[in-house]
Amino acid sequence: MFGSLATLQPRQLAAQVLNFALVLSTAFMLWKGLSVFTDSSSPIVVVLSGSMEPAFQRGDLLFLWNRGQETQVGEVVVYNVRGKDIPIVHRVIRRFGGGSAPLQLLTKGDNNAADDTELYARGQSYLDRSQDIVGSVVGYVPFVGYVTILLSEYPWLKTAMLIFMALTVVLQRE
Amino acid sequence: MADARISPHALPDLKSTTDDALANYLRSLHFRQHHAKLDVRLALGYLGVAIAAATFAADYRLGWDATKRWTAVAVCAYAVVNGGFSWWIWQVEGGCVFEGVRGGKKISIASKTNKHDPTYHLAVTDAAGATREVQAPFTAWFTADGFFVARPFQQWLARSVGAIGEADAKNAASDAGGSEGGEIAAESEGFATGSGEAGGVETKGKGGKRLKRKG
């Protein structure tokens, strides 16, 4: 399998490696470009829990938009709990402030009995629109996100996938 | 080189194996290869990769909010560099597989294949700028099970391209049995060469079936 690589000149080998490096770079830059466009640190997220059923199921892929500063009650937002890196997808049920005052939001999962006050960091009773919100949900694709859930629950899958991709691209001569 | 076996049905494999063989052959004839085009392509490509790597590092260390503006700049820069890279491959390189100089004379060779057509097309540009096109079917130098045979390939090149023929008189002068496109020379360890073998003989030799050209 690697015999074809052994016969390559150094420049050609560099060109083959470049092909794979460009695949990774372009994927990453497309992601960053989407981030810049939506002004969101993570413009596409996967629903991890069932707290928003029946609207969103575990494994749904959500598309976010973060340029609307006047978030309304009833919008579904994604936020990070301060200090933790887990995105939570819940609906806004109360808002305070807005306009010239900083906007503060209270959220609750459709499928939860209580609002999110328990989930917020200690001493935090509301979300700050400008600080904590990753974006509002503007669209979704059902079920596709399950791949991401698999990848995070079985991290060796990530490595295996990457190695497979690398081999495919570097050994291909088109 | 002749030891590696490829799928004789995969046109990209046929083309890339032949391209590599062409470059190797010309280098063995003391053509000094110019790498300028490939170097520019590598430079553009790795510049893009460097931009992406820097953006990744900055985002990893400093987080999204701090790097937002620079990320926007980097995305635009990457789009420009990547666009230039693609344009370079498409327009400037244009299928060029060898550029080199021998005896003060420059030669530039570009190859192409058409979809679903197993013919190897070469466009040879000499020092004066005149371009000549030659072509041959891949069957002339590949066996039916995908082994590359160097000799008929070199003979075809030496006969078709003047500059190569000058450099390799032996292959240019050899008698390849007449039929255009050529049959594979009956090459095998131990067999005498002589593409003068009549096309009707099918010998069972070691190393794969030989391709017979009818008519």
Tab-separated table of C-alpha atoms in Angstrom, chain B:
chain	number	residue	atom	x	y	z
B	1	MET	CA	8.712	0.963	-11.031
B	2	ALA	CA	7.570	-1.947	-13.152
B	3	ASP	CA	7.027	-3.960	-9.995
B	4	ALA	CA	4.062	-1.955	-8.786
B	5	ARG	CA	0.783	-3.133	-10.133
B	6	ILE	CA	-2.143	-0.816	-10.693
B	7	SER	CA	-5.698	-1.341	-11.784
B	8	PRO	CA	-5.712	-1.132	-15.581
B	9	HIS	CA	-9.276	0.146	-15.504
B	10	ALA	CA	-8.566	3.198	-13.370
B	11	LEU	CA	-7.745	6.056	-15.696
B	12	PRO	CA	-6.219	8.303	-13.013
B	13	ASP	CA	-3.868	5.490	-11.938
B	14	LEU	CA	-2.833	4.862	-15.534
B	15	LYS	CA	-2.168	8.526	-16.115
B	16	SER	CA	-0.253	9.168	-12.903
B	17	THR	CA	1.906	6.036	-13.306
B	18	THR	CA	2.724	7.070	-16.861
B	19	ASP	CA	3.439	10.654	-15.797
B	20	ASP	CA	5.845	9.452	-13.123
B	21	ALA	CA	7.541	7.128	-15.595
B	22	LEU	CA	7.888	9.965	-18.088
B	23	ALA	CA	9.601	12.171	-15.539
B	24	ASN	CA	11.898	9.372	-14.392
B	25	TYR	CA	12.824	8.502	-17.952
B	26	LEU	CA	13.652	12.090	-18.879
B	27	ARG	CA	15.701	12.562	-15.747
B	28	SER	CA	17.644	9.429	-16.626
B	29	LEU	CA	18.415	11.001	-19.990
B	30	HIS	CA	20.006	13.899	-18.148
B	31	PHE	CA	17.251	16.389	-18.691
B	32	ARG	CA	17.568	18.808	-15.806
B	33	GLN	CA	14.068	19.237	-14.404
B	34	HIS	CA	12.753	22.674	-13.489
B	35	HIS	CA	10.503	22.635	-10.459
B	36	ALA	CA	9.358	26.235	-10.551
B	37	LYS	CA	5.697	25.497	-11.176
B	38	LEU	CA	5.466	22.816	-8.526
B	39	ASP	CA	7.337	25.026	-6.059
B	40	VAL	CA	4.871	27.877	-6.480
B	41	ARG	CA	2.010	25.447	-5.990
B	42	LEU	CA	3.577	24.060	-2.824
B	43	ALA	CA	4.289	27.572	-1.557
B	44	LEU	CA	0.698	28.727	-2.086
B	45	GLY	CA	-0.724	25.578	-0.594
B	46	TYR	CA	1.417	25.559	2.516
B	47	LEU	CA	0.846	29.297	3.005
B	48	GLY	CA	-2.860	28.543	3.223
B	49	VAL	CA	-2.191	25.703	5.636
B	50	ALA	CA	-0.045	28.041	7.743
B	51	ILE	CA	-2.854	30.608	7.910
B	52	ALA	CA	-5.276	27.912	9.028
B	53	ALA	CA	-2.819	26.564	11.596
B	54	ALA	CA	-2.204	30.028	13.038
B	55	THR	CA	-5.939	30.649	13.282
B	56	PHE	CA	-6.410	27.317	15.022
B	57	ALA	CA	-3.628	28.027	17.502
B	58	ALA	CA	-4.928	31.501	18.302
B	59	ASP	CA	-8.455	30.252	18.774
B	60	TYR	CA	-7.312	27.380	20.951
B	61	ARG	CA	-5.227	29.599	23.221
B	62	LEU	CA	-7.314	32.772	23.417
B	63	GLY	CA	-10.864	31.627	22.761
B	64	TRP	CA	-13.488	32.907	20.332
B	65	ASP	CA	-14.273	36.395	21.612
B	66	ALA	CA	-10.710	37.629	21.760
B	67	THR	CA	-9.832	36.401	18.276
B	68	LYS	CA	-13.038	37.207	16.399
B	69	ARG	CA	-11.646	40.021	14.339
B	70	TRP	CA	-8.407	38.295	13.419
B	71	THR	CA	-10.329	35.176	12.504
B	72	ALA	CA	-12.415	37.191	10.054
B	73	VAL	CA	-9.235	38.563	8.478
B	74	ALA	CA	-7.708	35.084	8.366
B	75	VAL	CA	-10.767	33.596	6.664
B	76	CYS	CA	-10.595	36.232	3.921
B	77	ALA	CA	-6.853	35.745	3.519
B	78	TYR	CA	-7.327	31.999	3.301
B	79	ALA	CA	-10.025	32.386	0.655
B	80	VAL	CA	-7.684	34.544	-1.424
B	81	VAL	CA	-4.703	32.189	-1.070
B	82	ASN	CA	-6.793	29.118	-1.755
B	83	GLY	CA	-8.335	30.796	-4.774
B	84	GLY	CA	-4.876	31.617	-6.061
B	85	PHE	CA	-3.785	28.057	-5.433
B	86	SER	CA	-6.705	26.645	-7.410
B	87	TRP	CA	-6.181	29.138	-10.197
B	88	TRP	CA	-2.492	28.205	-10.347
B	89	ILE	CA	-3.232	24.516	-10.702
B	90	TRP	CA	-5.964	25.033	-13.247
B	91	GLN	CA	-4.506	27.729	-15.455
B	92	VAL	CA	-0.783	27.906	-15.102
B	93	GLU	CA	0.127	24.307	-14.494
B	94	GLY	CA	-2.424	23.129	-17.035
B	95	GLY	CA	-1.482	19.477	-16.855
B	96	CYS	CA	2.247	20.094	-17.005
B	97	VAL	CA	4.110	16.987	-15.924
B	98	PHE	CA	7.660	17.822	-16.908
B	99	GLU	CA	9.650	20.948	-17.615
B	100	GLY	CA	13.342	20.760	-18.136
B	101	VAL	CA	16.444	21.628	-20.073
B	102	ARG	CA	18.926	19.469	-21.904
B	103	GLY	CA	21.830	20.725	-23.926
B	104	GLY	CA	20.591	24.270	-23.600
B	105	LYS	CA	17.213	23.408	-25.080
B	106	LYS	CA	14.068	23.724	-23.033
B	107	ILE	CA	11.219	21.270	-23.236
B	108	SER	CA	7.818	21.422	-21.604
B	109	ILE	CA	5.405	18.507	-21.535
B	110	ALA	CA	1.786	18.475	-20.465
B	111	SER	CA	-0.362	15.367	-20.343
B	112	LYS	CA	-4.081	14.788	-20.311
B	113	THR	CA	-6.666	12.087	-20.643
B	114	ASN	CA	-10.296	12.338	-21.652
B	115	LYS	CA	-12.990	10.746	-19.590
B	116	HIS	CA	-13.621	7.052	-20.344
B	117	ASP	CA	-11.002	7.090	-23.084
B	118	PRO	CA	-7.805	5.150	-22.341
B	119	THR	CA	-5.592	7.319	-24.511
B	120	TYR	CA	-2.600	9.245	-23.249
B	121	HIS	CA	-2.335	12.703	-24.804
B	122	LEU	CA	0.878	14.688	-24.611
B	123	ALA	CA	1.399	18.309	-25.596
B	124	VAL	CA	5.098	18.955	-26.088
B	125	THR	CA	6.350	22.524	-26.277
B	126	ASP	CA	9.889	23.001	-27.467
B	127	ALA	CA	12.318	25.837	-26.906
B	128	ALA	CA	10.898	27.881	-29.783
B	129	GLY	CA	7.423	27.800	-28.279
B	130	ALA	CA	5.852	25.495	-30.831
B	131	THR	CA	3.519	22.886	-29.377
B	132	ARG	CA	3.081	19.455	-30.816
B	133	GLU	CA	0.478	16.923	-29.710
B	134	VAL	CA	1.066	13.206	-29.675
B	135	GLN	CA	-1.021	10.432	-28.258
B	136	ALA	CA	-1.024	6.705	-27.718
B	137	PRO	CA	-3.335	4.230	-25.993
B	138	PHE	CA	-2.286	3.071	-22.554
B	139	THR	CA	-2.418	-0.496	-23.834
B	140	ALA	CA	0.862	0.156	-25.584
B	141	TRP	CA	2.830	0.052	-22.332
B	142	PHE	CA	0.529	-1.574	-19.737
B	143	THR	CA	-0.145	-5.292	-19.541
B	144	ALA	CA	-3.708	-6.509	-19.211
B	145	ASP	CA	-3.305	-6.991	-15.472
B	146	GLY	CA	-1.831	-3.582	-14.864
B	147	PHE	CA	1.954	-3.891	-14.946
B	148	PHE	CA	3.821	-1.020	-16.507
B	149	VAL	CA	6.430	-1.975	-19.086
B	150	ALA	CA	9.031	0.712	-19.573
B	151	ARG	CA	10.581	-0.238	-22.879
B	152	PRO	CA	7.646	0.331	-25.296
B	153	PHE	CA	6.845	3.560	-23.486
B	154	GLN	CA	10.355	4.848	-23.925
B	155	GLN	CA	10.390	3.774	-27.550
B	156	TRP	CA	7.172	5.605	-28.259
B	157	LEU	CA	8.478	8.748	-26.583
B	158	ALA	CA	11.797	8.624	-28.363
B	159	ARG	CA	10.121	8.172	-31.727
B	160	SER	CA	7.376	10.764	-31.210
B	161	VAL	CA	9.246	13.603	-29.547
B	162	GLY	CA	12.256	14.992	-31.346
B	163	ALA	CA	14.119	16.235	-28.324
B	164	ILE	CA	13.799	12.898	-26.545
B	165	GLY	CA	14.792	11.010	-29.658
B	166	GLU	CA	17.959	13.057	-29.861
B	167	ALA	CA	18.784	12.235	-26.294
B	168	ASP	CA	18.057	8.533	-26.583
B	169	ALA	CA	19.112	7.332	-30.012
B	170	LYS	CA	18.814	3.698	-29.114
B	171	ASN	CA	15.105	3.801	-28.383
B	172	ALA	CA	14.420	6.184	-31.235
B	173	ALA	CA	15.952	3.851	-33.748
B	174	SER	CA	14.582	0.559	-32.464
B	175	ASP	CA	12.174	-1.275	-34.642
B	176	ALA	CA	8.877	-1.503	-32.862
B	177	GLY	CA	7.139	-3.852	-35.238
B	178	GLY	CA	5.234	-1.366	-37.285
B	179	SER	CA	1.652	-1.097	-36.053
B	180	GLU	CA	0.759	2.358	-34.853
B	181	GLY	CA	0.178	2.464	-31.172
B	182	GLY	CA	2.331	-0.575	-30.829
B	183	GLU	CA	1.885	-3.829	-29.072
B	184	ILE	CA	3.625	-4.515	-25.880
B	185	ALA	CA	7.133	-5.753	-26.533
B	186	ALA	CA	7.435	-9.346	-25.434
B	187	GLU	CA	9.257	-8.425	-22.304
B	188	SER	CA	10.038	-10.864	-19.628
B	189	GLU	CA	13.168	-11.895	-17.873
B	190	GLY	CA	14.888	-14.326	-20.146
B	191	PHE	CA	12.939	-13.672	-23.308
B	192	ALA	CA	14.746	-11.873	-26.070
B	193	THR	CA	13.158	-8.586	-26.814
B	194	GLY	CA	11.890	-7.970	-30.167
B	195	SER	CA	8.625	-6.427	-30.562
B	196	GLY	CA	8.972	-8.039	-33.912
B	197	GLU	CA	7.008	-10.954	-32.559
B	198	ALA	CA	3.999	-11.505	-34.741
B	199	GLY	CA	0.842	-10.348	-33.116
B	200	GLY	CA	-0.768	-13.703	-33.362
B	201	VAL	CA	1.467	-15.470	-30.897
B	202	GLU	CA	0.259	-15.659	-27.367
B	203	THR	CA	3.047	-16.869	-25.170
B	204	LYS	CA	2.464	-18.015	-21.657
B	205	GLY	CA	5.287	-16.319	-19.863
B	206	LYS	CA	5.896	-15.365	-16.281
B	207	GLY	CA	4.624	-12.056	-15.154
B	208	GLY	CA	1.177	-11.574	-16.492
B	209	LYS	CA	-0.651	-11.928	-19.705
B	210	ARG	CA	0.486	-9.968	-22.654
B	211	LEU	CA	-1.934	-7.783	-24.448
B	212	LYS	CA	-2.551	-8.746	-28.016
B	213	ARG	CA	-3.578	-6.123	-30.490
B	214	LYS	CA	-5.703	-7.516	-33.196
B	215	GLY	CA	-5.457	-6.268	-36.748
